[in-house]
Amino acid sequence: MTFQIIDGKETAARLREQIKETVSQLDPKPGLAVIIVGDHPASKTYVTGKENAAKDIGMHFEKIELPDTIQETELLKKIDELNSNEAIHGFIVQLPLPKHIDEKLVIESILPMKDADGFSPINLGNLMLNNNSIVSATPKGIIKLLEEYNIELEGRHAVIVGRSNIVGKPIALLLQQKHCTVTMCHSKTKDLKNITKDADILVAAVGKPNLITKDMVKKGAVVIDVGTSRLEDGTLTGDVDFENVKKVASHITPVPGGVGPMTITMLLENCLECYNLQR
Ligand code: GUN
C-alpha cells in the first residue's frame, strides 16, 4: 500500500494559478464581496485570507464591516444593495452572526446566483436534485482533492461524521453523486467506531480534536479531516489523531494544510461561476 499525505496547500496554489489566468482575461473583473458583522477573531482571520486570495488573483474585492450592534433590517438592506450591485458577482456573509440576527433569513436574502457560499436553499436544493448549483466551498474542495489524487470513489463506502449544512450534508450528497455508498454519523450515533471502521473514505467534520483515533480507521482508508479547532496554545488542530491514524490510512489530509486552503480557492471558483451565470 502506498501512503500519501494529501497536500491541500500545493493543490490549492496550483488551482489558484489557473483561476488567476482565467481572471486575467476577463473584463470587467469578477467582483467578490464579504460582509463581516462584529469582530469575532477567527472570522476576521478567515475574511483577511479571502481578501488576500481574491486580490492576489486579480478579482475586484469589497469588504463590508458592520458593528455587532447592527439591526437585522440594516444588514438585510446591505444584502439587497449587493444583490443589485453590478460590480459584485458573488458575495458571502461571514458566519457566525450575532444572536439577535436570524441567520436563516440572512442566507435566504442572498440572490442564489450571487450566493458564492452555496448556502441558499435554492443552491442546496439544486445540489440535492443533481442540478447545476453553486456548491459550498469546503465540500467542493474535498471532492477536488479526491479527484486530484485519483482516489477511486465508485462503489466505496464513505462515512461522514458531522451533519452540518455547510459540510456534512453537502459532502454526503456529492459523494453519493460520485457513486459512493454513504453513511452519515453525528453526535447521537451509537457505536461510532463500528461504523467508521468500515469506511473506505472517512470524512470527519465535527470540530472535536482527536475524535478519530487509529482504532476507528480501517487499514488503507482515505481520511479527510475538516475539523479546525484552536488548542489553548494557539495551534490549529483537526478532528483526527493525525500522527497515529497516518500509520493505517492510505491517504490523509493534515490540519493545517489539507482541506482549509482548498476552501478559499473554491470560494474564488464559485465567484467566477456566479460571474458566468450573470453574463
Ligand atoms: N464561517 C466559517 N466558515 C464559513 C464559510 O465558509 N462561509 C461563511 N459565510 N462563514 C463561515
PDB file of C-alpha atoms and ligand atoms in Angstrom:
ATOM      1  CA  MET A   1       0.000   0.000   0.000  1.00  0.00           C
ATOM      2  CA  THR A   2       1.382   3.402  -0.956  1.00  0.00           C
ATOM      3  CA  PHE A   3       0.817   6.122   1.615  1.00  0.00           C
ATOM      4  CA  GLN A   4       0.257   9.761   0.655  1.00  0.00           C
ATOM      5  CA  ILE A   5      -0.347  12.924   2.609  1.00  0.00           C
ATOM      6  CA  ILE A   6      -2.893  14.937   0.640  1.00  0.00           C
ATOM      7  CA  ASP A   7      -1.290  18.338   0.174  1.00  0.00           C
ATOM      8  CA  GLY A   8      -4.125  20.856   0.070  1.00  0.00           C
ATOM      9  CA  LYS A   9      -1.770  23.799   0.106  1.00  0.00           C
ATOM     10  CA  GLU A  10       0.013  22.750  -3.062  1.00  0.00           C
ATOM     11  CA  THR A  11      -3.209  21.720  -4.828  1.00  0.00           C
ATOM     12  CA  ALA A  12      -4.947  24.972  -3.871  1.00  0.00           C
ATOM     13  CA  ALA A  13      -1.993  27.078  -5.067  1.00  0.00           C
ATOM     14  CA  ARG A  14      -1.975  25.266  -8.417  1.00  0.00           C
ATOM     15  CA  LEU A  15      -5.733  25.693  -8.916  1.00  0.00           C
ATOM     16  CA  ARG A  16      -5.479  29.345  -7.884  1.00  0.00           C
ATOM     17  CA  GLU A  17      -2.950  29.940 -10.662  1.00  0.00           C
ATOM     18  CA  GLN A  18      -5.472  28.568 -13.166  1.00  0.00           C
ATOM     19  CA  ILE A  19      -8.219  30.841 -11.812  1.00  0.00           C
ATOM     20  CA  LYS A  20      -5.801  33.789 -11.935  1.00  0.00           C
ATOM     21  CA  GLU A  21      -5.109  33.074 -15.596  1.00  0.00           C
ATOM     22  CA  THR A  22      -8.855  32.980 -16.359  1.00  0.00           C
ATOM     23  CA  VAL A  23      -9.479  36.214 -14.432  1.00  0.00           C
ATOM     24  CA  SER A  24      -6.636  37.982 -16.261  1.00  0.00           C
ATOM     25  CA  GLN A  25      -8.605  37.579 -19.497  1.00  0.00           C
ATOM     26  CA  LEU A  26     -11.882  38.938 -18.138  1.00  0.00           C
ATOM     27  CA  ASP A  27     -13.165  42.474 -18.417  1.00  0.00           C
ATOM     28  CA  PRO A  28     -14.838  43.630 -16.230  1.00  0.00           C
ATOM     29  CA  LYS A  29     -13.166  41.689 -13.447  1.00  0.00           C
ATOM     30  CA  PRO A  30     -15.278  39.339 -11.346  1.00  0.00           C
ATOM     31  CA  GLY A  31     -16.206  41.032  -8.068  1.00  0.00           C
ATOM     32  CA  LEU A  32     -16.376  39.308  -4.675  1.00  0.00           C
ATOM     33  CA  ALA A  33     -17.712  40.939  -1.517  1.00  0.00           C
ATOM     34  CA  VAL A  34     -17.684  39.767   2.079  1.00  0.00           C
ATOM     35  CA  ILE A  35     -19.924  41.134   4.808  1.00  0.00           C
ATOM     36  CA  ILE A  36     -18.482  40.725   8.283  1.00  0.00           C
ATOM     37  CA  VAL A  37     -20.503  41.614  11.363  1.00  0.00           C
ATOM     38  CA  GLY A  38     -18.711  42.320  14.654  1.00  0.00           C
ATOM     39  CA  ASP A  39     -15.121  41.432  15.483  1.00  0.00           C
ATOM     40  CA  HIS A  40     -15.082  37.689  16.028  1.00  0.00           C
ATOM     41  CA  PRO A  41     -11.283  36.988  15.870  1.00  0.00           C
ATOM     42  CA  ALA A  42     -11.491  33.753  13.836  1.00  0.00           C
ATOM     43  CA  SER A  43     -13.923  35.358  11.351  1.00  0.00           C
ATOM     44  CA  LYS A  44     -11.571  38.315  10.900  1.00  0.00           C
ATOM     45  CA  THR A  45      -8.693  35.950  10.106  1.00  0.00           C
ATOM     46  CA  TYR A  46     -10.818  33.982   7.618  1.00  0.00           C
ATOM     47  CA  VAL A  47     -12.016  37.163   5.906  1.00  0.00           C
ATOM     48  CA  THR A  48      -8.468  38.516   5.615  1.00  0.00           C
ATOM     49  CA  GLY A  49      -7.490  35.211   3.966  1.00  0.00           C
ATOM     50  CA  LYS A  50     -10.367  35.570   1.484  1.00  0.00           C
ATOM     51  CA  GLU A  51      -9.477  39.205   0.765  1.00  0.00           C
ATOM     52  CA  ASN A  52      -5.804  38.424   0.132  1.00  0.00           C
ATOM     53  CA  ALA A  53      -6.653  35.468  -2.087  1.00  0.00           C
ATOM     54  CA  ALA A  54      -9.189  37.422  -4.163  1.00  0.00           C
ATOM     55  CA  LYS A  55      -6.840  40.376  -4.647  1.00  0.00           C
ATOM     56  CA  ASP A  56      -3.926  38.083  -5.442  1.00  0.00           C
ATOM     57  CA  ILE A  57      -5.766  36.531  -8.377  1.00  0.00           C
ATOM     58  CA  GLY A  58      -6.901  39.938  -9.662  1.00  0.00           C
ATOM     59  CA  MET A  59     -10.553  39.892  -8.612  1.00  0.00           C
ATOM     60  CA  HIS A  60     -12.333  43.036  -7.552  1.00  0.00           C
ATOM     61  CA  PHE A  61     -12.885  42.734  -3.776  1.00  0.00           C
ATOM     62  CA  GLU A  62     -15.035  44.636  -1.300  1.00  0.00           C
ATOM     63  CA  LYS A  63     -15.185  44.111   2.453  1.00  0.00           C
ATOM     64  CA  ILE A  64     -18.212  45.466   4.287  1.00  0.00           C
ATOM     65  CA  GLU A  65     -17.538  45.688   8.015  1.00  0.00           C
ATOM     66  CA  LEU A  66     -20.567  46.199  10.231  1.00  0.00           C
ATOM     67  CA  PRO A  67     -20.806  46.606  14.020  1.00  0.00           C
ATOM     68  CA  ASP A  68     -22.290  43.728  16.042  1.00  0.00           C
ATOM     69  CA  THR A  69     -24.990  46.111  17.251  1.00  0.00           C
ATOM     70  CA  ILE A  70     -26.397  46.383  13.718  1.00  0.00           C
ATOM     71  CA  GLN A  71     -30.120  45.744  13.382  1.00  0.00           C
ATOM     72  CA  GLU A  72     -31.245  42.846  11.205  1.00  0.00           C
ATOM     73  CA  THR A  73     -33.125  45.208   8.850  1.00  0.00           C
ATOM     74  CA  GLU A  74     -29.928  47.214   8.247  1.00  0.00           C
ATOM     75  CA  LEU A  75     -27.993  44.040   7.416  1.00  0.00           C
ATOM     76  CA  LEU A  76     -30.754  42.927   5.036  1.00  0.00           C
ATOM     77  CA  LYS A  77     -30.529  46.342   3.353  1.00  0.00           C
ATOM     78  CA  LYS A  78     -26.781  45.849   2.771  1.00  0.00           C
ATOM     79  CA  ILE A  79     -27.513  42.432   1.263  1.00  0.00           C
ATOM     80  CA  ASP A  80     -30.089  43.992  -1.047  1.00  0.00           C
ATOM     81  CA  GLU A  81     -27.521  46.567  -2.172  1.00  0.00           C
ATOM     82  CA  LEU A  82     -25.052  43.800  -3.033  1.00  0.00           C
ATOM     83  CA  ASN A  83     -27.802  41.830  -4.795  1.00  0.00           C
ATOM     84  CA  SER A  84     -28.199  44.756  -7.193  1.00  0.00           C
ATOM     85  CA  ASN A  85     -24.554  45.938  -7.329  1.00  0.00           C
ATOM     86  CA  GLU A  86     -23.307  45.149 -10.856  1.00  0.00           C
ATOM     87  CA  ALA A  87     -19.637  45.222  -9.836  1.00  0.00           C
ATOM     88  CA  ILE A  88     -20.229  42.406  -7.348  1.00  0.00           C
ATOM     89  CA  HIS A  89     -20.905  38.998  -8.881  1.00  0.00           C
ATOM     90  CA  GLY A  90     -20.657  36.870  -5.750  1.00  0.00           C
ATOM     91  CA  PHE A  91     -20.753  37.631  -2.051  1.00  0.00           C
ATOM     92  CA  ILE A  92     -20.932  35.984   1.330  1.00  0.00           C
ATOM     93  CA  VAL A  93     -21.971  36.928   4.840  1.00  0.00           C
ATOM     94  CA  GLN A  94     -19.326  35.574   7.174  1.00  0.00           C
ATOM     95  CA  LEU A  95     -20.796  33.349   9.893  1.00  0.00           C
ATOM     96  CA  PRO A  96     -21.442  33.192  12.796  1.00  0.00           C
ATOM     97  CA  LEU A  97     -23.700  36.223  13.201  1.00  0.00           C
ATOM     98  CA  PRO A  98     -24.676  37.903  16.496  1.00  0.00           C
ATOM     99  CA  LYS A  99     -27.540  36.125  18.283  1.00  0.00           C
ATOM    100  CA  HIS A 100     -30.131  38.855  17.614  1.00  0.00           C
ATOM    101  CA  ILE A 101     -29.843  38.265  13.852  1.00  0.00           C
ATOM    102  CA  ASP A 102     -31.711  35.432  12.140  1.00  0.00           C
ATOM    103  CA  GLU A 103     -29.001  33.614  10.172  1.00  0.00           C
ATOM    104  CA  LYS A 104     -31.539  31.676   8.130  1.00  0.00           C
ATOM    105  CA  LEU A 105     -33.291  34.855   6.993  1.00  0.00           C
ATOM    106  CA  VAL A 106     -29.941  36.425   6.081  1.00  0.00           C
ATOM    107  CA  ILE A 107     -28.880  33.459   3.935  1.00  0.00           C
ATOM    108  CA  GLU A 108     -32.289  33.355   2.233  1.00  0.00           C
ATOM    109  CA  SER A 109     -31.927  37.042   1.306  1.00  0.00           C
ATOM    110  CA  ILE A 110     -28.840  36.441  -0.842  1.00  0.00           C
ATOM    111  CA  LEU A 111     -29.683  36.172  -4.529  1.00  0.00           C
ATOM    112  CA  PRO A 112     -28.953  32.479  -5.380  1.00  0.00           C
ATOM    113  CA  MET A 113     -26.869  33.424  -8.438  1.00  0.00           C
ATOM    114  CA  LYS A 114     -24.683  35.649  -6.207  1.00  0.00           C
ATOM    115  CA  ASP A 115     -24.509  33.104  -3.379  1.00  0.00           C
ATOM    116  CA  ALA A 116     -20.752  32.372  -3.563  1.00  0.00           C
ATOM    117  CA  ASP A 117     -21.005  30.199  -0.424  1.00  0.00           C
ATOM    118  CA  GLY A 118     -23.713  27.985  -1.925  1.00  0.00           C
ATOM    119  CA  PHE A 119     -25.642  28.147   1.360  1.00  0.00           C
ATOM    120  CA  SER A 120     -29.006  29.311  -0.009  1.00  0.00           C
ATOM    121  CA  PRO A 121     -31.984  26.917  -0.041  1.00  0.00           C
ATOM    122  CA  ILE A 122     -32.085  27.146  -3.859  1.00  0.00           C
ATOM    123  CA  ASN A 123     -28.456  26.099  -4.279  1.00  0.00           C
ATOM    124  CA  LEU A 124     -28.682  23.370  -1.638  1.00  0.00           C
ATOM    125  CA  GLY A 125     -31.955  22.127  -3.159  1.00  0.00           C
ATOM    126  CA  ASN A 126     -30.415  22.028  -6.639  1.00  0.00           C
ATOM    127  CA  LEU A 127     -27.458  20.100  -5.252  1.00  0.00           C
ATOM    128  CA  MET A 128     -29.848  17.532  -3.839  1.00  0.00           C
ATOM    129  CA  LEU A 129     -31.545  17.218  -7.231  1.00  0.00           C
ATOM    130  CA  ASN A 130     -28.203  16.865  -9.092  1.00  0.00           C
ATOM    131  CA  ASN A 131     -28.975  20.130 -10.920  1.00  0.00           C
ATOM    132  CA  ASN A 132     -26.287  22.715 -11.606  1.00  0.00           C
ATOM    133  CA  SER A 133     -25.747  24.719  -8.455  1.00  0.00           C
ATOM    134  CA  ILE A 134     -23.198  26.758  -6.562  1.00  0.00           C
ATOM    135  CA  VAL A 135     -21.690  24.142  -4.253  1.00  0.00           C
ATOM    136  CA  SER A 136     -20.385  25.225  -0.883  1.00  0.00           C
ATOM    137  CA  ALA A 137     -16.637  25.685  -0.874  1.00  0.00           C
ATOM    138  CA  THR A 138     -15.425  23.152   1.684  1.00  0.00           C
ATOM    139  CA  PRO A 139     -17.239  20.084   0.284  1.00  0.00           C
ATOM    140  CA  LYS A 140     -16.353  21.186  -3.248  1.00  0.00           C
ATOM    141  CA  GLY A 141     -12.702  21.422  -2.178  1.00  0.00           C
ATOM    142  CA  ILE A 142     -12.799  17.912  -0.712  1.00  0.00           C
ATOM    143  CA  ILE A 143     -14.105  16.450  -3.986  1.00  0.00           C
ATOM    144  CA  LYS A 144     -11.388  18.337  -5.924  1.00  0.00           C
ATOM    145  CA  LEU A 145      -8.707  16.904  -3.625  1.00  0.00           C
ATOM    146  CA  LEU A 146     -10.046  13.359  -4.064  1.00  0.00           C
ATOM    147  CA  GLU A 147     -10.032  13.856  -7.846  1.00  0.00           C
ATOM    148  CA  GLU A 148      -6.558  15.416  -7.913  1.00  0.00           C
ATOM    149  CA  TYR A 149      -5.204  12.391  -6.023  1.00  0.00           C
ATOM    150  CA  ASN A 150      -7.048   9.958  -8.340  1.00  0.00           C
ATOM    151  CA  ILE A 151      -8.929   8.352  -5.480  1.00  0.00           C
ATOM    152  CA  GLU A 152     -11.473   5.805  -6.668  1.00  0.00           C
ATOM    153  CA  LEU A 153     -14.937   6.628  -5.327  1.00  0.00           C
ATOM    154  CA  GLU A 154     -17.424   4.460  -7.189  1.00  0.00           C
ATOM    155  CA  GLY A 155     -18.920   1.715  -5.022  1.00  0.00           C
ATOM    156  CA  ARG A 156     -16.816   2.622  -1.987  1.00  0.00           C
ATOM    157  CA  HIS A 157     -18.192   3.170   1.482  1.00  0.00           C
ATOM    158  CA  ALA A 158     -17.921   6.829   2.533  1.00  0.00           C
ATOM    159  CA  VAL A 159     -18.607   7.603   6.184  1.00  0.00           C
ATOM    160  CA  ILE A 160     -19.243  11.232   7.122  1.00  0.00           C
ATOM    161  CA  VAL A 161     -19.013  12.247  10.763  1.00  0.00           C
ATOM    162  CA  GLY A 162     -20.921  15.527  11.233  1.00  0.00           C
ATOM    163  CA  ARG A 163     -24.212  16.654   9.715  1.00  0.00           C
ATOM    164  CA  SER A 164     -23.834  20.429   9.267  1.00  0.00           C
ATOM    165  CA  ASN A 165     -25.498  22.257   6.373  1.00  0.00           C
ATOM    166  CA  ILE A 166     -22.096  23.675   5.371  1.00  0.00           C
ATOM    167  CA  VAL A 167     -20.055  20.454   5.222  1.00  0.00           C
ATOM    168  CA  GLY A 168     -21.651  17.184   6.381  1.00  0.00           C
ATOM    169  CA  LYS A 169     -24.867  17.262   4.365  1.00  0.00           C
ATOM    170  CA  PRO A 170     -23.418  18.615   1.076  1.00  0.00           C
ATOM    171  CA  ILE A 171     -20.365  16.310   1.100  1.00  0.00           C
ATOM    172  CA  ALA A 172     -22.722  13.348   1.631  1.00  0.00           C
ATOM    173  CA  LEU A 173     -24.701  14.392  -1.468  1.00  0.00           C
ATOM    174  CA  LEU A 174     -21.566  14.970  -3.556  1.00  0.00           C
ATOM    175  CA  LEU A 175     -20.049  11.608  -2.619  1.00  0.00           C
ATOM    176  CA  GLN A 176     -23.352   9.930  -3.406  1.00  0.00           C
ATOM    177  CA  GLN A 177     -23.299  11.635  -6.840  1.00  0.00           C
ATOM    178  CA  LYS A 178     -19.850  10.077  -7.288  1.00  0.00           C
ATOM    179  CA  HIS A 179     -21.474   6.683  -6.594  1.00  0.00           C
ATOM    180  CA  CYS A 180     -20.195   6.144  -3.078  1.00  0.00           C
ATOM    181  CA  THR A 181     -22.365   4.305  -0.568  1.00  0.00           C
ATOM    182  CA  VAL A 182     -22.734   6.978   2.091  1.00  0.00           C
ATOM    183  CA  THR A 183     -23.304   6.653   5.831  1.00  0.00           C
ATOM    184  CA  MET A 184     -23.913   9.779   7.928  1.00  0.00           C
ATOM    185  CA  CYS A 185     -22.882   9.804  11.575  1.00  0.00           C
ATOM    186  CA  HIS A 186     -23.406  12.512  14.204  1.00  0.00           C
ATOM    187  CA  SER A 187     -23.398  13.221  17.922  1.00  0.00           C
ATOM    188  CA  LYS A 188     -26.227  10.769  18.602  1.00  0.00           C
ATOM    189  CA  THR A 189     -24.766   7.896  16.559  1.00  0.00           C
ATOM    190  CA  LYS A 190     -24.375   4.712  18.589  1.00  0.00           C
ATOM    191  CA  ASP A 191     -21.103   2.778  18.354  1.00  0.00           C
ATOM    192  CA  LEU A 192     -19.370   5.274  16.057  1.00  0.00           C
ATOM    193  CA  LYS A 193     -16.201   3.185  15.876  1.00  0.00           C
ATOM    194  CA  ASN A 194     -18.051   0.204  14.458  1.00  0.00           C
ATOM    195  CA  ILE A 195     -19.213   2.383  11.531  1.00  0.00           C
ATOM    196  CA  THR A 196     -16.020   4.392  10.902  1.00  0.00           C
ATOM    197  CA  LYS A 197     -14.020   1.153  10.960  1.00  0.00           C
ATOM    198  CA  ASP A 198     -15.862   0.083   7.787  1.00  0.00           C
ATOM    199  CA  ALA A 199     -15.162   3.343   5.889  1.00  0.00           C
ATOM    200  CA  ASP A 200     -13.113   3.339   2.699  1.00  0.00           C
ATOM    201  CA  ILE A 201     -13.417   7.143   2.706  1.00  0.00           C
ATOM    202  CA  LEU A 202     -13.764   8.757   6.132  1.00  0.00           C
ATOM    203  CA  VAL A 203     -14.699  12.444   6.390  1.00  0.00           C
ATOM    204  CA  ALA A 204     -14.526  13.998   9.866  1.00  0.00           C
ATOM    205  CA  ALA A 205     -16.312  17.341  10.119  1.00  0.00           C
ATOM    206  CA  VAL A 206     -17.153  17.842  13.757  1.00  0.00           C
ATOM    207  CA  GLY A 207     -14.686  20.237  15.397  1.00  0.00           C
ATOM    208  CA  LYS A 208     -13.536  17.905  18.217  1.00  0.00           C
ATOM    209  CA  PRO A 209      -9.761  17.377  18.448  1.00  0.00           C
ATOM    210  CA  ASN A 210      -8.687  13.720  18.325  1.00  0.00           C
ATOM    211  CA  LEU A 211     -12.232  12.404  17.866  1.00  0.00           C
ATOM    212  CA  ILE A 212     -10.966   9.948  15.242  1.00  0.00           C
ATOM    213  CA  THR A 213      -8.326   7.627  16.642  1.00  0.00           C
ATOM    214  CA  LYS A 214      -6.311   4.879  14.926  1.00  0.00           C
ATOM    215  CA  ASP A 215      -8.536   2.065  16.218  1.00  0.00           C
ATOM    216  CA  MET A 216     -11.519   3.679  14.403  1.00  0.00           C
ATOM    217  CA  VAL A 217      -9.891   3.582  10.955  1.00  0.00           C
ATOM    218  CA  LYS A 218      -9.675   0.664   8.514  1.00  0.00           C
ATOM    219  CA  LYS A 219      -6.283  -0.142   7.027  1.00  0.00           C
ATOM    220  CA  GLY A 220      -5.937   1.653   3.697  1.00  0.00           C
ATOM    221  CA  ALA A 221      -8.766   4.142   4.298  1.00  0.00           C
ATOM    222  CA  VAL A 222      -8.712   7.661   2.857  1.00  0.00           C
ATOM    223  CA  VAL A 223      -9.092  10.092   5.757  1.00  0.00           C
ATOM    224  CA  ILE A 224     -10.301  13.661   5.200  1.00  0.00           C
ATOM    225  CA  ASP A 225     -10.096  15.950   8.225  1.00  0.00           C
ATOM    226  CA  VAL A 226     -12.318  19.035   8.059  1.00  0.00           C
ATOM    227  CA  GLY A 227     -12.011  19.918  11.755  1.00  0.00           C
ATOM    228  CA  THR A 228     -10.429  23.212  12.747  1.00  0.00           C
ATOM    229  CA  SER A 229     -10.094  23.699  16.484  1.00  0.00           C
ATOM    230  CA  ARG A 230      -7.705  26.034  18.292  1.00  0.00           C
ATOM    231  CA  LEU A 231      -5.884  24.437  21.193  1.00  0.00           C
ATOM    232  CA  GLU A 232      -5.048  26.534  24.259  1.00  0.00           C
ATOM    233  CA  ASP A 233      -1.515  27.125  22.976  1.00  0.00           C
ATOM    234  CA  GLY A 234      -2.978  28.570  19.758  1.00  0.00           C
ATOM    235  CA  THR A 235      -2.167  25.657  17.445  1.00  0.00           C
ATOM    236  CA  LEU A 236      -4.763  24.673  14.890  1.00  0.00           C
ATOM    237  CA  THR A 237      -5.826  21.033  15.053  1.00  0.00           C
ATOM    238  CA  GLY A 238      -8.276  18.786  13.223  1.00  0.00           C
ATOM    239  CA  ASP A 239     -10.671  16.037  14.325  1.00  0.00           C
ATOM    240  CA  VAL A 240      -8.196  13.245  13.538  1.00  0.00           C
ATOM    241  CA  ASP A 241      -5.284  11.955  15.619  1.00  0.00           C
ATOM    242  CA  PHE A 242      -3.027  12.550  12.611  1.00  0.00           C
ATOM    243  CA  GLU A 243       0.234  11.032  13.906  1.00  0.00           C
ATOM    244  CA  ASN A 244      -1.357   7.669  14.723  1.00  0.00           C
ATOM    245  CA  VAL A 245      -4.048   7.485  12.025  1.00  0.00           C
ATOM    246  CA  LYS A 246      -1.450   8.044   9.287  1.00  0.00           C
ATOM    247  CA  LYS A 247       0.046   4.660  10.247  1.00  0.00           C
ATOM    248  CA  VAL A 248      -3.074   2.896   8.912  1.00  0.00           C
ATOM    249  CA  ALA A 249      -4.522   5.276   6.289  1.00  0.00           C
ATOM    250  CA  SER A 250      -3.616   5.189   2.587  1.00  0.00           C
ATOM    251  CA  HIS A 251      -4.224   8.947   2.259  1.00  0.00           C
ATOM    252  CA  ILE A 252      -4.768  11.620   4.884  1.00  0.00           C
ATOM    253  CA  THR A 253      -5.239  15.394   4.919  1.00  0.00           C
ATOM    254  CA  PRO A 254      -3.209  17.333   7.503  1.00  0.00           C
ATOM    255  CA  VAL A 255      -4.501  20.272   9.551  1.00  0.00           C
ATOM    256  CA  PRO A 256      -3.385  22.874   8.691  1.00  0.00           C
ATOM    257  CA  GLY A 257      -2.564  22.445   5.000  1.00  0.00           C
ATOM    258  CA  GLY A 258      -5.263  19.986   3.939  1.00  0.00           C
ATOM    259  CA  VAL A 259      -8.881  20.961   3.327  1.00  0.00           C
ATOM    260  CA  GLY A 260      -8.514  24.554   4.620  1.00  0.00           C
ATOM    261  CA  PRO A 261      -6.541  26.060   1.705  1.00  0.00           C
ATOM    262  CA  MET A 262      -8.988  24.466  -0.734  1.00  0.00           C
ATOM    263  CA  THR A 263     -11.968  26.235   0.839  1.00  0.00           C
ATOM    264  CA  ILE A 264     -10.770  29.720  -0.109  1.00  0.00           C
ATOM    265  CA  THR A 265      -9.783  28.578  -3.596  1.00  0.00           C
ATOM    266  CA  MET A 266     -13.236  27.094  -4.161  1.00  0.00           C
ATOM    267  CA  LEU A 267     -14.830  30.349  -2.973  1.00  0.00           C
ATOM    268  CA  LEU A 268     -12.899  32.132  -5.733  1.00  0.00           C
ATOM    269  CA  GLU A 269     -14.009  29.498  -8.228  1.00  0.00           C
ATOM    270  CA  ASN A 270     -17.614  29.939  -7.048  1.00  0.00           C
ATOM    271  CA  CYS A 271     -17.353  33.694  -7.572  1.00  0.00           C
ATOM    272  CA  LEU A 272     -16.199  33.007 -11.115  1.00  0.00           C
ATOM    273  CA  GLU A 273     -19.201  30.698 -11.585  1.00  0.00           C
ATOM    274  CA  CYS A 274     -21.502  33.461 -10.303  1.00  0.00           C
ATOM    275  CA  TYR A 275     -19.865  35.844 -12.803  1.00  0.00           C
ATOM    276  CA  ASN A 276     -20.520  33.439 -15.671  1.00  0.00           C
ATOM    277  CA  LEU A 277     -24.133  32.966 -14.558  1.00  0.00           C
ATOM    278  CA  GLN A 278     -24.679  36.716 -14.737  1.00  0.00           C
ATOM    279  CA  ARG A 279     -23.031  37.347 -18.077  1.00  0.00           C
TER     280      ARG A 279
HETATM  281  N1  GUN B   1     -17.722  30.672   8.796  1.00  0.00           N
HETATM  282  C1  GUN B   1     -16.889  29.598   8.802  1.00  0.00           C
HETATM  283  N2  GUN B   1     -16.761  29.100   7.566  1.00  0.00           N
HETATM  284  C2  GUN B   1     -17.532  29.862   6.750  1.00  0.00           C
HETATM  285  C3  GUN B   1     -17.792  29.843   5.352  1.00  0.00           C
HETATM  286  O1  GUN B   1     -17.311  29.008   4.595  1.00  0.00           O
HETATM  287  N3  GUN B   1     -18.634  30.819   4.913  1.00  0.00           N
HETATM  288  C4  GUN B   1     -19.201  31.736   5.735  1.00  0.00           C
HETATM  289  N4  GUN B   1     -20.022  32.629   5.199  1.00  0.00           N
HETATM  290  N5  GUN B   1     -18.966  31.770   7.034  1.00  0.00           N
HETATM  291  C5  GUN B   1     -18.139  30.848   7.534  1.00  0.00           C
END
